[in-house]
């Protein structure tokens, strides 16, 4: 049996394409860089990261973008000997939404990828459909800012010229949505003379769903499936794969079909989901020309039979990792905020160490020095060893549990200029409510310091050790659960990502101080 999710931790909006016997899948990265993660699999079970197409900020700059904005719902496809990637860079999240859509292409999935070309800004979740008559179409949801209108105004489609990477002719609204509302994330599959429209519906939370319609013409009219909704846990609060929806078809053979889809695993029934939205796999069947989950219901399953191409496969379930920073580049699981880490990070200035030069504060939407990896399990321990000699209270460095710039826990080392002492302290931020979660503890200068955090479902405990001294806990346990979109949305803010853990440095004076990190371990607890 295969256990869902197949991509664990913050990995939403999966778009999958099959090329030969290989499967490629792209997921959203929002404000985290490099942008868009593309995975490869030969069995639909184990996935390896092979490409991150948005590496720089020359064309698509995320600096200054709002939390949970930036790169939404990529669409990956293959046509005319090339891979095609559509992305949205979401700049604003008010009654207006500035949604800049770009197209990239590559002959090989690993690149090089072309520079992004702007296409349209009419809405988000763009997707290609490559018809078998040689025509190509771009579709997306349509966003309507007018106060008297529905903001999610249906789906639009327009012909697209792959050679010039530009839209052709007039845009047409081809689908209004269903009774579930909030229609987005369109995908079209052509099968047996029918065009099947697979779309997300119902919003991104516990009412999320996927719907299917079909038509004889690509522009419609589309009729709703008798198996409606196609996928949801809206009325199934005990299902372990909550928030299921936003899906993508994938074909193994003429008789074997699947979908990949969004899901989330709450800590408690309909509670907080710090791991964010993940990617699951479900088998489907075709009944009288309509797709339906193989369960015969709309409910996804945590355990499914392995695909025929995965009969001898052992599913990877432990994502523990360690780096001693001996490599010439950072491990690919590390991501930075809104910009490539670039010159603020060095693996060569001190061999065997990662040097981070401090920039702006941990609350900055612009230029931070922070690298982090996603949580992929509810229980884990992270350790790092840091050397840092601050000379000002405006210089900090340390270990953080991080959701976004308004929500984090930060165990940092800094300097008190009045007492001339180096110290360590734990600070937290929940929706811009800042507080110290520990006393300020003086530590000896010129000694390496070990930092650690142990997450166990709803709670997290930080600890430290100076030199060869034993570990000491610092502060009481802090909430791991609140590092979730659910907590943030309860407080009226936008949130779509997932919890991360990482190391960072700040210098809010002259941007010259630095911290050296010897290693970084992430160890999951599967007992």
XYZ file of C-alpha atoms in Angstrom:
527
model
C 0.000 0.000 0.000
C 1.020 3.613 -0.604
C 0.516 6.161 2.152
C -0.651 9.679 1.331
C 0.573 12.355 1.049
C 3.180 11.441 -1.553
C 4.796 14.905 -1.259
C 4.875 15.860 2.417
C 5.025 19.306 3.869
C 4.216 22.555 2.062
C 3.853 21.296 -1.559
C 0.540 22.633 -2.931
C -1.185 23.015 -6.326
C 0.456 20.050 -8.044
C 0.424 20.073 -11.845
C 1.588 16.809 -13.409
C 2.617 15.815 -16.931
C 3.781 12.490 -18.374
C 6.517 12.451 -21.015
C 7.375 8.965 -22.225
C 7.649 6.836 -19.090
C 8.605 9.789 -16.889
C 6.318 11.857 -14.681
C 7.010 15.489 -13.804
C 5.158 17.493 -11.195
C 5.316 21.215 -10.348
C 4.225 22.809 -7.053
C 3.750 26.360 -5.769
C 6.451 28.153 -3.781
C 4.757 31.535 -3.057
C 7.380 33.957 -1.588
C 10.105 31.305 -1.278
C 13.007 31.209 -3.741
C 14.100 29.519 -5.947
C 10.599 29.710 -7.408
C 8.525 26.665 -8.455
C 9.680 23.178 -7.573
C 9.580 20.499 -10.271
C 9.840 16.858 -9.232
C 10.462 13.704 -11.257
C 9.156 10.187 -10.681
C 9.030 6.941 -12.587
C 6.466 5.337 -10.261
C 4.169 8.167 -8.978
C 5.225 7.315 -5.416
C 8.734 8.644 -4.787
C 9.598 12.056 -6.190
C 12.974 13.756 -6.662
C 13.438 17.504 -7.016
C 15.031 18.101 -10.433
C 14.358 21.751 -11.314
C 13.658 25.152 -9.778
C 13.106 27.356 -12.831
C 12.844 30.767 -11.147
C 16.374 31.355 -9.926
C 16.822 35.125 -10.193
C 14.876 38.348 -9.908
C 15.670 40.141 -13.167
C 12.196 39.663 -14.636
C 10.051 38.276 -11.837
C 11.009 40.104 -8.655
C 9.249 39.050 -5.456
C 10.933 41.683 -3.267
C 8.269 43.595 -1.340
C 5.456 41.184 -2.189
C 2.886 40.421 0.482
C 3.049 37.272 2.604
C 1.486 34.295 0.793
C 1.546 36.261 -2.445
C 4.078 35.766 -5.258
C 4.220 32.422 -7.099
C 0.820 30.713 -7.136
C -0.319 27.484 -8.824
C 2.144 26.750 -11.640
C 1.035 24.705 -14.637
C 3.467 22.301 -16.305
C 2.860 20.820 -19.764
C 4.724 19.394 -22.750
C 4.167 20.206 -26.416
C 6.180 20.534 -29.632
C 9.277 19.060 -28.030
C 9.391 21.465 -25.108
C 8.242 21.783 -21.525
C 6.016 24.756 -20.814
C 5.569 26.379 -17.430
C 2.955 28.989 -16.555
C 3.191 30.933 -13.306
C 1.407 33.773 -11.536
C 3.221 36.417 -9.489
C 0.594 37.832 -7.112
C 1.557 41.361 -6.106
C -1.456 42.512 -4.084
C -4.196 40.826 -2.062
C -6.865 43.444 -1.433
C -10.191 44.037 -3.193
C -7.848 44.292 -6.164
C -5.398 41.570 -7.137
C -2.445 42.281 -9.360
C -1.775 38.871 -10.871
C 1.087 38.880 -13.353
C 1.170 35.713 -15.463
C 4.353 34.558 -17.185
C 5.376 31.693 -19.457
C 8.728 29.868 -19.482
C 9.953 27.004 -21.651
C 12.773 24.459 -21.754
C 13.805 21.569 -23.986
C 14.919 19.577 -20.935
C 13.129 19.568 -17.599
C 16.412 20.391 -15.856
C 16.811 23.483 -18.045
C 18.088 25.841 -19.029
C 14.706 27.528 -18.701
C 13.924 30.608 -20.736
C 13.481 33.982 -19.095
C 9.846 34.499 -18.053
C 7.703 36.285 -20.659
C 4.712 38.297 -19.459
C 1.403 37.065 -20.887
C -1.597 38.571 -19.062
C -2.735 39.873 -15.674
C -6.478 39.133 -15.863
C -6.496 36.474 -13.149
C -4.480 33.660 -11.597
C -4.007 29.890 -11.960
C -3.123 29.980 -15.677
C -2.951 26.664 -17.525
C -2.256 25.518 -21.058
C -4.309 23.104 -23.097
C -2.533 21.730 -26.165
C -5.198 20.377 -28.527
C -4.552 17.552 -30.974
C -5.389 19.838 -33.934
C -2.240 21.882 -33.303
C -3.958 24.750 -31.508
C -2.954 25.862 -28.048
C -5.050 27.638 -25.445
C -4.373 29.517 -22.233
C -7.032 29.561 -19.537
C -7.278 30.987 -16.034
C -9.779 32.202 -13.513
C -10.966 35.783 -14.061
C -10.646 38.210 -11.151
C -13.219 41.019 -10.916
C -12.346 43.892 -8.565
C -15.744 45.626 -8.871
C -17.419 45.719 -5.472
C -20.844 44.689 -6.750
C -19.453 41.654 -8.623
C -18.175 38.240 -7.636
C -14.396 38.415 -7.392
C -14.064 34.893 -8.777
C -15.812 35.660 -12.039
C -15.490 32.315 -13.825
C -12.951 30.814 -16.197
C -11.627 32.425 -19.373
C -9.762 30.995 -22.356
C -7.814 32.436 -25.261
C -5.801 30.958 -28.088
C -2.025 31.075 -27.605
C 0.888 31.125 -30.044
C 3.736 29.041 -28.627
C 6.247 30.393 -31.165
C 5.792 34.023 -30.134
C 4.653 33.265 -26.554
C 1.677 35.550 -26.983
C -2.105 35.462 -26.857
C -4.113 35.390 -30.085
C -7.646 36.635 -30.764
C -10.244 37.445 -28.137
C -10.609 36.218 -24.604
C -13.795 34.260 -23.912
C -15.419 33.336 -20.636
C -16.209 29.659 -21.117
C -17.309 28.491 -17.656
C -19.090 30.221 -14.778
C -18.390 27.628 -12.085
C -20.632 25.349 -10.056
C -22.801 25.529 -6.963
C -19.613 25.089 -4.874
C -18.402 28.574 -5.819
C -14.861 30.005 -6.133
C -13.937 28.282 -9.388
C -10.171 28.267 -10.084
C -7.242 26.047 -11.061
C -8.615 24.837 -14.444
C -7.090 21.867 -16.282
C -8.404 20.341 -19.534
C -7.954 16.740 -20.677
C -9.117 15.496 -24.079
C -10.252 11.866 -24.081
C -12.483 9.895 -26.458
C -13.642 13.035 -28.248
C -14.594 14.856 -25.032
C -12.955 17.833 -23.379
C -12.888 17.271 -19.616
C -12.556 20.363 -17.431
C -11.106 19.643 -13.990
C -11.283 22.677 -11.693
C -10.808 23.579 -8.047
C -13.785 24.960 -6.151
C -15.031 26.020 -2.754
C -11.968 27.978 -1.597
C -8.732 26.598 -0.167
C -9.876 25.578 3.321
C -12.173 22.893 4.732
C -14.781 23.407 1.976
C -12.226 22.845 -0.785
C -13.188 20.533 -3.658
C -12.523 19.530 -7.244
C -15.201 19.407 -9.935
C -15.403 17.832 -13.397
C -17.387 18.944 -16.438
C -17.182 17.936 -20.096
C -17.953 19.341 -23.540
C -17.656 18.406 -27.195
C -16.007 21.752 -28.030
C -13.063 23.210 -26.156
C -14.949 26.456 -25.479
C -17.993 24.566 -24.241
C -20.774 24.513 -23.278
C -19.666 22.289 -20.379
C -22.012 19.938 -18.560
C -21.512 18.961 -14.926
C -20.516 15.420 -14.008
C -23.123 13.207 -12.316
C -20.342 12.423 -9.807
C -20.359 15.837 -8.188
C -18.274 16.906 -6.445
C -15.497 14.855 -7.923
C -13.307 15.222 -4.809
C -13.879 16.812 -1.394
C -13.787 16.284 2.362
C -16.206 19.129 3.036
C -18.701 16.815 4.750
C -16.115 14.337 6.025
C -14.390 15.961 9.039
C -12.707 12.747 10.194
C -10.958 12.081 6.874
C -7.175 12.393 7.444
C -6.729 14.219 4.100
C -8.658 17.431 4.716
C -8.963 20.409 2.330
C -8.777 18.034 -0.649
C -9.276 19.637 -4.044
C -7.177 21.331 -6.773
C -6.265 18.262 -8.809
C -4.474 17.189 -11.984
C -5.084 14.095 -14.149
C -2.300 11.604 -14.804
C -2.505 8.538 -17.051
C -0.387 5.419 -16.520
C -1.974 3.311 -19.287
C -5.206 3.117 -21.234
C -6.874 1.486 -18.246
C -5.004 3.025 -15.315
C -5.601 6.611 -14.278
C -4.840 8.758 -11.241
C -5.077 12.277 -9.966
C -2.656 14.211 -7.815
C -4.385 16.683 -5.526
C -4.029 19.107 -2.641
C -4.656 17.890 0.890
C -3.825 18.955 4.441
C -3.454 17.033 7.674
C -4.796 18.862 10.746
C -3.359 18.266 14.198
C -6.894 17.918 15.546
C -10.244 17.495 13.824
C -10.633 20.531 11.554
C -7.798 22.134 13.493
C -4.484 23.714 12.546
C -2.294 22.349 9.722
C 1.289 23.558 10.235
C 2.631 21.293 7.476
C 0.589 23.317 5.020
C -1.061 21.910 1.929
C 0.540 18.726 0.645
C 0.187 16.543 -2.460
C -1.691 13.210 -2.482
C -2.386 10.524 -5.100
C -5.738 8.860 -5.795
C -6.734 6.237 -8.344
C -9.699 7.057 -10.586
C -11.911 5.042 -12.911
C -14.010 5.987 -15.913
C -17.736 5.218 -15.658
C -19.908 5.896 -18.723
C -17.495 8.532 -19.933
C -17.023 10.244 -16.565
C -14.071 10.105 -14.153
C -14.741 9.084 -10.577
C -12.536 8.201 -7.627
C -11.919 4.466 -7.525
C -13.453 4.476 -4.046
C -16.834 5.158 -5.652
C -17.163 8.269 -3.483
C -15.818 11.822 -3.397
C -13.568 11.021 -0.437
C -9.792 10.608 -0.822
C -8.004 7.775 0.953
C -4.827 7.893 3.038
C -3.828 4.370 1.963
C -4.125 3.320 -1.675
C -2.936 0.345 -3.703
C 0.389 1.012 -5.351
C 0.259 1.839 -9.079
C 1.214 -0.986 -11.444
C 4.521 0.809 -12.119
C 5.373 0.766 -8.398
C 4.958 -2.896 -7.474
C 8.530 -3.251 -6.179
C 8.852 0.287 -4.844
C 9.545 1.116 -1.200
C 7.954 4.445 -0.389
C 10.236 7.014 1.207
C 8.577 8.281 4.384
C 11.484 9.708 6.367
C 12.853 13.009 5.055
C 15.545 13.576 7.681
C 18.616 15.378 6.390
C 22.003 16.673 7.452
C 24.438 19.078 5.886
C 27.918 19.988 7.153
C 28.116 22.800 4.586
C 31.002 21.082 2.827
C 29.271 21.167 -0.570
C 29.984 23.901 -3.149
C 26.276 24.816 -3.168
C 23.492 24.721 -0.616
C 21.320 21.585 -0.538
C 18.259 22.034 -2.749
C 15.839 21.699 0.177
C 16.915 25.128 1.453
C 14.916 28.129 0.310
C 15.254 31.863 0.868
C 12.697 34.648 1.104
C 11.723 36.672 -1.979
C 15.215 36.755 -3.463
C 18.111 34.387 -4.092
C 20.356 34.284 -1.029
C 23.225 35.325 -3.324
C 26.133 37.283 -1.899
C 24.608 37.302 1.596
C 25.634 33.654 1.875
C 29.065 32.077 1.422
C 30.265 28.477 1.548
C 33.833 29.387 0.601
C 34.916 32.190 2.956
C 35.339 29.659 5.754
C 35.678 26.080 4.596
C 33.103 23.729 6.118
C 30.873 26.564 7.285
C 27.963 28.563 5.937
C 28.528 32.269 6.483
C 25.402 34.430 6.579
C 25.748 38.217 6.369
C 22.970 40.064 8.174
C 20.620 42.357 6.312
C 17.132 43.538 7.213
C 14.936 42.397 10.093
C 13.101 39.085 10.285
C 9.883 41.036 9.605
C 11.113 42.557 6.335
C 9.253 41.902 3.089
C 12.319 42.974 1.162
C 15.872 41.727 1.720
C 16.359 39.214 4.488
C 19.199 36.796 5.147
C 17.319 33.594 5.964
C 17.453 30.054 4.624
C 14.921 27.441 5.668
C 13.461 24.066 4.793
C 9.859 22.875 5.036
C 8.533 20.785 7.910
C 7.669 17.347 6.505
C 6.602 15.626 9.699
C 4.708 16.574 12.847
C 7.619 15.597 15.117
C 11.266 16.424 14.456
C 14.414 17.922 15.959
C 16.678 20.491 14.330
C 20.188 21.284 15.532
C 22.814 23.712 14.334
C 26.143 25.060 15.617
C 26.817 28.770 15.272
C 29.740 31.136 15.835
C 28.656 34.766 16.105
C 30.147 37.763 17.892
C 27.670 40.641 17.694
C 28.799 44.129 18.651
C 25.404 45.811 18.690
C 21.836 45.115 19.777
C 20.917 45.538 16.105
C 22.935 42.450 15.161
C 21.216 39.073 15.657
C 21.562 35.517 14.382
C 20.104 32.136 15.239
C 17.490 29.458 14.656
C 13.865 30.072 13.701
C 10.557 28.274 13.274
C 9.012 30.423 10.577
C 5.697 30.706 8.748
C 5.931 34.247 7.389
C 7.277 37.640 8.427
C 4.366 38.124 10.852
C 4.458 34.649 12.449
C 7.582 33.000 13.864
C 9.586 31.838 16.870
C 13.206 33.005 16.904
C 15.995 31.839 19.235
C 18.662 34.454 18.646
C 22.003 35.630 19.938
C 22.637 39.372 20.251
C 24.559 41.958 22.308
C 23.651 44.339 25.116
C 25.699 47.514 24.677
C 24.924 48.774 28.186
C 26.188 45.691 30.029
C 28.732 44.782 27.333
C 27.385 41.216 27.322
C 26.480 38.717 24.653
C 23.155 37.027 25.305
C 20.617 34.535 23.988
C 16.839 34.985 24.029
C 13.705 33.512 22.489
C 11.258 35.929 20.848
C 7.933 35.123 19.197
C 5.603 36.904 16.811
C 1.951 35.996 16.313
C 0.174 38.298 13.833
C 2.569 41.141 14.713
C 2.150 40.624 18.443
C 5.739 40.418 19.657
C 6.847 39.029 22.996
C 9.851 37.467 24.640
C 9.305 33.791 25.402
C 12.368 33.456 27.637
C 14.607 35.457 29.896
C 17.676 37.099 28.444
C 20.552 34.764 29.342
C 24.158 35.929 29.270
C 26.521 33.637 27.373
C 30.296 33.596 27.123
C 31.871 35.321 24.132
C 34.148 33.609 21.621
C 32.601 30.186 22.096
C 30.520 28.275 19.586
C 26.882 27.854 20.558
C 24.619 24.929 19.702
C 20.970 25.764 18.991
C 18.135 23.261 18.775
C 14.370 23.035 18.557
C 12.206 19.971 19.052
C 8.742 20.061 17.511
C 6.148 17.594 18.743
C 2.828 18.162 17.012
C 1.290 21.209 18.736
C 4.318 22.362 20.721
C 7.966 23.260 20.225
C 10.779 23.435 22.769
C 13.971 25.395 22.079
C 17.318 24.653 23.742
C 20.975 25.675 23.555
C 24.456 24.685 24.686
C 27.582 26.841 24.882
C 30.934 25.267 24.079
C 31.121 21.819 25.659
C 28.442 22.511 28.256
C 25.286 20.353 28.384
C 22.051 21.283 26.629
C 19.711 23.662 28.450
C 16.088 24.296 27.594
C 15.243 27.949 27.119
C 11.761 29.249 27.805
C 8.597 27.193 28.026
C 7.239 25.275 25.036
C 5.820 27.564 22.355
C 2.969 26.843 19.975
C 3.956 24.988 16.819
C 0.293 24.793 15.823
C -0.043 28.547 15.347
C 2.514 28.450 12.532
C -0.321 27.532 10.188
C -2.559 29.215 7.679
C -5.563 28.275 9.818
C -4.372 30.325 12.812
C -3.455 33.260 10.598
C -6.739 33.273 8.683
C -8.650 33.170 11.969
C -6.972 36.493 12.645
C -8.025 38.019 9.346
C -4.800 37.650 7.361
C -3.975 35.919 4.079
C -2.055 32.639 4.404
C -1.442 29.750 1.994
C 2.025 28.394 2.735
C 3.423 26.063 5.429
C 5.806 26.063 8.365
C 9.550 26.197 7.749
C 12.616 25.839 9.986
C 15.849 27.621 9.299
C 18.792 29.822 10.240
C 19.167 33.534 9.733
C 21.133 36.685 10.496
C 20.202 40.347 10.794
C 22.294 43.493 10.898
C 20.005 46.489 11.137
C 22.987 48.832 11.389
C 25.519 48.499 8.581
C 24.727 45.051 7.040
C 28.287 43.871 7.684
C 28.187 41.438 10.617
C 28.008 37.732 9.940
C 27.362 34.389 11.622
C 29.070 31.108 10.742
C 27.080 27.851 10.857
C 28.910 24.520 11.052
C 26.046 22.129 10.275
C 22.272 21.841 10.093
C 20.406 18.624 10.946
C 16.703 17.903 10.568
C 15.723 14.575 12.169
C 12.172 13.274 12.022
C 10.717 11.191 14.840
C 8.724 8.269 13.436
C 8.362 6.276 16.648
